[in-house]
């Protein structure tokens, strides 16, 4: 393995001091332009890269952001991470991406890892089982700002960025009501999460107000396999639902698999609607009708909120990203 070039390598080759090399690379006015040019050219030839950790120790200005998600394979978090990475790079920051696997202990270990790596800030989507926020409070007490996104805590005092979950639930329900569907299987995620409760509350309220005679069967799935089993069980019944609503892309994955295995036609035999990032619905024919909750928009806004804290000391607030209905042919 090729050894990394250092300031000493450059100083030895040019027969100048290490401090002169360092100041030349920083474009210090005390250094002659000819010397700066020689130093820069040699640094480029040697592929010299500044030691980020040493810079942090000297300036106390880390350019590393910790990013913790429940699972990296999730379609929504794919687009979220891509958007954050693009925004971060444009501002001179880089990301350390960690996965909690929806395990609070792993999540806590990831927080410690972020602190050990002296990150400038941490962005977190909560794991399903997180109920104790003392570890997050300790992170903030240590001077590291936090931004929660997507799956955010209910308690106040944190910076939160999330999609308009309340409106998303209402939009999905109203789309079903408009099509005059009367038997709906509604599959939501873990009820302990605020995101689930918000979507479920407004979804149910819309039917109660605008279509009280519609039969709504609400169930909960922790993953795509559970969603598949719940969908399959419901659709095998004699009095099966005419519509399946999926709260997320993960749930949608399982429901589609069940519908395909049962060889049911969409929407002739069963209608389908979801709350989605948009990628998965576009893969099917007919395309799935969905309420868009954009991971990319969430990512951009979440990083901007982090930057507001880092550069301007912004106070904790809640940023809401609008949702919209995208009509496909599945409803």
Short mmCIF file of C-alpha atoms in Angstrom, two decimals:
data_model
loop_
_atom_site.label_atom_id
_atom_site.label_comp_id
_atom_site.label_asym_id
_atom_site.label_seq_id
_atom_site.Cartn_x
_atom_site.Cartn_y
_atom_site.Cartn_z
CA UNK A 1 0.00 0.00 0.00
CA UNK A 2 1.32 3.43 -0.98
CA UNK A 3 2.16 5.59 2.06
CA UNK A 4 0.21 8.82 2.38
CA UNK A 5 2.08 11.99 1.52
CA UNK A 6 2.78 14.29 4.48
CA UNK A 7 3.86 17.89 5.01
CA UNK A 8 7.29 16.53 5.96
CA UNK A 9 7.60 14.71 2.60
CA UNK A 10 6.95 17.97 0.79
CA UNK A 11 9.31 19.98 3.03
CA UNK A 12 12.14 17.44 2.58
CA UNK A 13 11.79 17.41 -1.21
CA UNK A 14 11.67 21.20 -1.50
CA UNK A 15 14.22 21.84 1.27
CA UNK A 16 11.93 24.22 3.14
CA UNK A 17 10.41 24.04 6.62
CA UNK A 18 7.19 22.18 7.42
CA UNK A 19 5.63 25.42 8.68
CA UNK A 20 6.39 27.10 5.33
CA UNK A 21 4.73 24.22 3.48
CA UNK A 22 1.67 24.43 5.74
CA UNK A 23 1.31 28.19 5.30
CA UNK A 24 1.85 27.93 1.54
CA UNK A 25 -1.02 25.44 1.25
CA UNK A 26 -3.21 27.87 3.21
CA UNK A 27 -2.28 30.71 0.84
CA UNK A 28 -0.67 32.70 3.67
CA UNK A 29 0.31 36.24 2.56
CA UNK A 30 3.80 35.94 4.13
CA UNK A 31 4.77 33.20 1.67
CA UNK A 32 6.11 34.13 -1.77
CA UNK A 33 3.90 33.27 -4.74
CA UNK A 34 6.69 31.24 -6.36
CA UNK A 35 7.03 29.12 -3.21
CA UNK A 36 3.26 28.64 -3.01
CA UNK A 37 3.22 27.46 -6.62
CA UNK A 38 6.02 24.91 -6.03
CA UNK A 39 4.34 23.58 -2.88
CA UNK A 40 0.92 23.25 -4.55
CA UNK A 41 2.32 21.51 -7.61
CA UNK A 42 4.27 19.00 -5.54
CA UNK A 43 1.31 18.42 -3.22
CA UNK A 44 -0.81 17.60 -6.28
CA UNK A 45 1.83 15.26 -7.70
CA UNK A 46 2.14 13.44 -4.37
CA UNK A 47 -1.66 13.38 -3.95
CA UNK A 48 -1.33 15.08 -0.57
CA UNK A 49 -4.51 15.26 1.55
CA UNK A 50 -4.77 17.25 4.79
CA UNK A 51 -5.29 15.20 7.96
CA UNK A 52 -8.93 15.96 8.84
CA UNK A 53 -8.53 14.76 12.43
CA UNK A 54 -5.46 16.94 12.96
CA UNK A 55 -7.34 19.92 11.56
CA UNK A 56 -10.17 19.24 13.97
CA UNK A 57 -7.80 19.09 16.94
CA UNK A 58 -6.25 22.38 15.88
CA UNK A 59 -9.39 24.29 14.94
CA UNK A 60 -12.11 22.37 16.82
CA UNK A 61 -14.10 22.52 13.56
CA UNK A 62 -15.14 19.01 12.47
CA UNK A 63 -16.61 18.63 8.98
CA UNK A 64 -18.07 15.18 9.64
CA UNK A 65 -21.82 14.58 10.15
CA UNK A 66 -23.11 11.37 11.70
CA UNK A 67 -26.22 9.94 10.02
CA UNK A 68 -28.14 7.12 11.75
CA UNK A 69 -30.99 5.32 9.96
CA UNK A 70 -33.00 2.22 10.96
CA UNK A 71 -32.00 0.43 7.75
CA UNK A 72 -29.95 1.52 4.77
CA UNK A 73 -31.75 -0.85 2.36
CA UNK A 74 -35.03 1.08 2.73
CA UNK A 75 -36.03 2.85 -0.54
CA UNK A 76 -36.97 6.01 1.35
CA UNK A 77 -33.63 6.25 3.13
CA UNK A 78 -31.74 5.63 -0.13
CA UNK A 79 -33.05 8.89 -1.57
CA UNK A 80 -32.74 10.65 1.78
CA UNK A 81 -29.05 9.73 2.15
CA UNK A 82 -28.29 10.71 -1.45
CA UNK A 83 -29.85 14.15 -0.92
CA UNK A 84 -28.03 14.73 2.39
CA UNK A 85 -24.72 13.65 0.87
CA UNK A 86 -25.15 16.07 -2.04
CA UNK A 87 -26.06 18.97 0.27
CA UNK A 88 -23.25 18.12 2.70
CA UNK A 89 -20.61 17.90 -0.03
CA UNK A 90 -21.62 21.29 -1.40
CA UNK A 91 -20.90 22.78 2.03
CA UNK A 92 -17.61 20.95 2.58
CA UNK A 93 -19.02 18.30 4.93
CA UNK A 94 -18.85 14.50 4.70
CA UNK A 95 -21.08 11.79 6.19
CA UNK A 96 -20.55 8.85 8.50
CA UNK A 97 -23.56 6.61 7.80
CA UNK A 98 -24.63 4.13 10.47
CA UNK A 99 -27.51 1.64 10.72
CA UNK A 100 -29.43 0.95 13.93
CA UNK A 101 -31.31 -2.09 12.55
CA UNK A 102 -34.28 -0.80 14.59
CA UNK A 103 -32.42 -1.78 17.76
CA UNK A 104 -32.22 0.86 20.53
CA UNK A 105 -28.99 -0.66 21.89
CA UNK A 106 -27.33 -0.46 18.48
CA UNK A 107 -28.67 3.08 18.12
CA UNK A 108 -27.08 4.03 21.45
CA UNK A 109 -23.78 2.43 20.40
CA UNK A 110 -23.91 4.42 17.16
CA UNK A 111 -24.32 7.64 19.15
CA UNK A 112 -21.16 6.79 21.11
CA UNK A 113 -19.34 6.03 17.87
CA UNK A 114 -20.31 9.43 16.52
CA UNK A 115 -18.99 11.11 19.66
CA UNK A 116 -15.71 9.16 19.47
CA UNK A 117 -15.29 10.35 15.88
CA UNK A 118 -15.87 13.93 17.02
CA UNK A 119 -18.67 14.61 14.54
CA UNK A 120 -19.95 18.15 14.07
CA UNK A 121 -23.57 16.99 14.38
CA UNK A 122 -25.80 13.92 14.29
CA UNK A 123 -28.91 13.27 12.19
CA UNK A 124 -31.18 10.44 13.40
CA UNK A 125 -34.30 8.55 12.33
CA UNK A 126 -35.41 6.76 15.49
CA UNK A 127 -35.41 2.98 15.76
CA UNK A 128 -38.79 1.39 16.40
CA UNK A 129 -38.21 0.50 20.04
CA UNK A 130 -36.64 3.74 21.28
CA UNK A 131 -38.40 5.10 24.36
CA UNK A 132 -35.50 6.45 26.44
CA UNK A 133 -34.04 9.73 25.14
CA UNK A 134 -31.44 10.29 27.86
CA UNK A 135 -28.59 9.24 25.53
CA UNK A 136 -29.71 11.87 23.01
CA UNK A 137 -29.90 14.51 25.75
CA UNK A 138 -26.32 13.64 26.79
CA UNK A 139 -25.19 14.08 23.17
CA UNK A 140 -26.66 17.58 23.06
CA UNK A 141 -25.25 18.38 26.50
CA UNK A 142 -21.80 17.51 25.14
CA UNK A 143 -22.21 20.24 22.51
CA UNK A 144 -23.10 18.05 19.51
CA UNK A 145 -26.32 19.23 17.81
CA UNK A 146 -29.04 16.72 16.88
CA UNK A 147 -31.57 16.74 14.06
CA UNK A 148 -34.28 14.07 14.10
CA UNK A 149 -35.88 13.23 10.75
CA UNK A 150 -38.76 11.05 9.49
CA UNK A 151 -39.19 9.00 12.69
CA UNK A 152 -39.00 11.73 15.30
CA UNK A 153 -39.60 11.81 19.08
CA UNK A 154 -42.88 13.08 20.46
CA UNK A 155 -41.27 15.02 23.29
CA UNK A 156 -40.39 18.70 22.71
CA UNK A 157 -37.00 20.38 22.74
CA UNK A 158 -35.43 18.67 19.71
CA UNK A 159 -34.92 19.84 16.12
CA UNK A 160 -37.30 17.74 13.99
CA UNK A 161 -37.77 17.47 10.23
CA UNK A 162 -40.55 15.25 8.92
CA UNK A 163 -43.09 14.91 6.15
CA UNK A 164 -46.66 16.05 6.80
CA UNK A 165 -47.80 12.70 8.17
CA UNK A 166 -51.19 14.03 9.22
CA UNK A 167 -52.00 15.31 5.72
CA UNK A 168 -50.58 12.13 4.12
CA UNK A 169 -53.05 9.99 6.07
CA UNK A 170 -55.95 12.25 5.11
CA UNK A 171 -54.99 12.33 1.42
CA UNK A 172 -54.80 8.53 1.21
CA UNK A 173 -58.20 8.12 2.86
CA UNK A 174 -59.87 10.73 0.66
CA UNK A 175 -58.49 9.08 -2.48
CA UNK A 176 -60.10 5.79 -1.41
CA UNK A 177 -63.39 7.51 -0.51
CA UNK A 178 -63.47 9.26 -3.90
CA UNK A 179 -63.38 5.83 -5.59
CA UNK A 180 -66.28 4.68 -3.38
CA UNK A 181 -64.41 1.69 -1.93
CA UNK A 182 -66.27 0.06 0.96
CA UNK A 183 -63.98 -2.60 2.48
CA UNK A 184 -60.47 -1.40 3.27
CA UNK A 185 -57.53 -3.27 4.76
CA UNK A 186 -55.28 -0.57 6.22
CA UNK A 187 -51.78 -1.77 7.15
CA UNK A 188 -49.83 0.56 9.43
CA UNK A 189 -46.42 0.28 11.03
CA UNK A 190 -45.46 0.01 14.68
CA UNK A 191 -48.10 1.87 16.75
CA UNK A 192 -45.48 3.04 19.26
CA UNK A 193 -44.01 5.37 16.62
CA UNK A 194 -45.35 8.91 16.31
CA UNK A 195 -45.29 8.68 12.50
CA UNK A 196 -47.68 5.69 12.64
CA UNK A 197 -50.07 7.29 15.10
CA UNK A 198 -50.27 10.52 13.12
CA UNK A 199 -51.05 8.77 9.84
CA UNK A 200 -53.50 6.36 11.44
CA UNK A 201 -55.38 9.09 13.31
CA UNK A 202 -56.09 11.27 10.26
CA UNK A 203 -56.74 8.26 8.00
CA UNK A 204 -59.42 6.98 10.39
CA UNK A 205 -60.85 10.46 10.98
CA UNK A 206 -61.38 11.07 7.27
CA UNK A 207 -63.51 7.92 6.93
CA UNK A 208 -65.46 8.70 10.07
CA UNK A 209 -66.30 12.14 8.71
CA UNK A 210 -66.82 11.47 4.99
CA UNK A 211 -67.63 7.77 4.63
CA UNK A 212 -68.71 6.29 7.96
CA UNK A 213 -70.25 3.21 6.33
CA UNK A 214 -66.90 2.07 4.91
CA UNK A 215 -65.54 -0.99 6.72
CA UNK A 216 -61.96 -0.31 7.84
CA UNK A 217 -59.77 -3.13 9.15
CA UNK A 218 -56.64 -1.66 10.74
CA UNK A 219 -53.67 -3.97 11.34
CA UNK A 220 -49.98 -3.41 12.08
CA UNK A 221 -46.88 -4.85 10.39
CA UNK A 222 -43.33 -4.52 11.64
CA UNK A 223 -41.75 -5.50 8.32
CA UNK A 224 -42.56 -6.53 4.73
CA UNK A 225 -42.96 -10.22 5.61
CA UNK A 226 -45.59 -9.42 8.23
CA UNK A 227 -47.34 -7.16 5.72
CA UNK A 228 -47.34 -9.99 3.17
CA UNK A 229 -48.90 -12.42 5.64
CA UNK A 230 -51.56 -9.95 6.78
CA UNK A 231 -52.49 -9.08 3.18
CA UNK A 232 -52.60 -12.72 2.10
CA UNK A 233 -54.77 -13.71 5.07
CA UNK A 234 -57.26 -10.89 4.45
CA UNK A 235 -57.52 -11.51 0.69
CA UNK A 236 -58.14 -15.23 1.15
CA UNK A 237 -61.31 -14.53 3.12
CA UNK A 238 -64.70 -14.81 1.44
CA UNK A 239 -65.55 -11.25 2.45
CA UNK A 240 -62.21 -9.92 1.34
CA UNK A 241 -61.30 -6.21 1.20
CA UNK A 242 -61.70 -4.33 -2.08
CA UNK A 243 -58.75 -2.05 -1.23
CA UNK A 244 -55.40 -2.40 0.54
CA UNK A 245 -53.74 0.69 2.01
CA UNK A 246 -50.03 0.49 2.88
CA UNK A 247 -48.51 3.05 5.24
CA UNK A 248 -44.97 2.76 3.84
CA UNK A 249 -42.84 1.34 1.04
CA UNK A 250 -41.73 -1.54 3.25
CA UNK A 251 -45.34 -2.54 3.88
CA UNK A 252 -46.19 -2.01 0.19
CA UNK A 253 -43.44 -4.49 -0.77
CA UNK A 254 -45.08 -7.24 1.28
CA UNK A 255 -48.63 -6.48 0.15
CA UNK A 256 -47.72 -6.52 -3.54
CA UNK A 257 -45.98 -9.86 -3.10
CA UNK A 258 -49.14 -11.34 -1.53
CA UNK A 259 -51.38 -9.94 -4.27
CA UNK A 260 -49.10 -11.35 -6.97
CA UNK A 261 -48.93 -14.77 -5.34
CA UNK A 262 -52.73 -14.88 -5.16
CA UNK A 263 -52.82 -13.86 -8.84
CA UNK A 264 -55.29 -11.05 -8.18
CA UNK A 265 -55.69 -8.31 -10.77
CA UNK A 266 -55.05 -4.68 -9.76
CA UNK A 267 -57.42 -2.78 -9.61
CA UNK A 268 -60.11 -5.11 -11.06
CA UNK A 269 -60.05 -7.51 -8.09
CA UNK A 270 -58.29 -5.45 -5.45
CA UNK A 271 -57.25 -1.80 -5.36
CA UNK A 272 -53.98 -0.62 -3.86
CA UNK A 273 -52.74 2.71 -2.50
CA UNK A 274 -49.71 3.59 -0.40
CA UNK A 275 -47.74 6.34 1.25
CA UNK A 276 -44.45 6.15 -0.60
CA UNK A 277 -41.25 7.81 -1.70
CA UNK A 278 -42.37 7.12 -5.29
CA UNK A 279 -39.74 4.73 -6.63
CA UNK A 280 -41.46 1.44 -5.84
CA UNK A 281 -44.91 2.42 -7.21
CA UNK A 282 -43.33 3.29 -10.57
CA UNK A 283 -42.04 -0.28 -11.05
CA UNK A 284 -45.48 -1.84 -11.53
CA UNK A 285 -48.12 -1.90 -14.25
CA UNK A 286 -50.45 -0.31 -13.51
CA UNK A 287 -48.40 2.12 -11.47
CA UNK A 288 -49.41 2.30 -7.83
CA UNK A 289 -51.35 5.35 -6.67
CA UNK A 290 -49.50 6.88 -3.75
CA UNK A 291 -49.20 9.86 -1.45
CA UNK A 292 -45.67 11.10 -2.00
CA UNK A 293 -43.43 11.67 0.99
CA UNK A 294 -40.17 12.66 -0.68
CA UNK A 295 -36.99 11.32 0.89
CA UNK A 296 -34.95 13.71 -1.23
CA UNK A 297 -36.84 16.79 -0.03
CA UNK A 298 -36.66 15.56 3.54
CA UNK A 299 -32.90 15.06 3.18
CA UNK A 300 -32.29 18.55 1.83
CA UNK A 301 -34.33 20.17 4.57
CA UNK A 302 -32.83 18.04 7.32
CA UNK A 303 -29.29 19.01 6.34
CA UNK A 304 -30.27 22.68 6.05
CA UNK A 305 -31.67 22.48 9.58
CA UNK A 306 -28.38 20.99 10.77
CA UNK A 307 -26.48 23.76 9.02
CA UNK A 308 -28.73 26.37 10.68
CA UNK A 309 -27.71 25.00 14.06
CA UNK A 310 -24.00 24.71 13.23
CA UNK A 311 -23.65 28.15 11.63
CA UNK A 312 -26.34 30.21 13.33
CA UNK A 313 -27.19 28.41 16.55
CA UNK A 314 -30.81 27.90 15.49
CA UNK A 315 -33.26 26.94 18.24
CA UNK A 316 -35.13 23.61 18.13
CA UNK A 317 -38.15 23.70 15.84
CA UNK A 318 -40.24 21.36 13.70
CA UNK A 319 -39.99 21.54 9.91
CA UNK A 320 -42.85 19.94 7.97
CA UNK A 321 -42.41 18.81 4.34
CA UNK A 322 -45.65 18.87 2.24
CA UNK A 323 -47.17 15.66 0.85
CA UNK A 324 -49.01 15.24 -2.48
CA UNK A 325 -51.18 12.63 -4.15
CA UNK A 326 -49.73 10.95 -7.26
CA UNK A 327 -52.42 9.11 -9.21
CA UNK A 328 -51.56 5.77 -10.76
CA UNK A 329 -53.83 3.06 -12.09
CA UNK A 330 -54.08 0.88 -8.97
CA UNK A 331 -57.08 2.55 -7.37
#
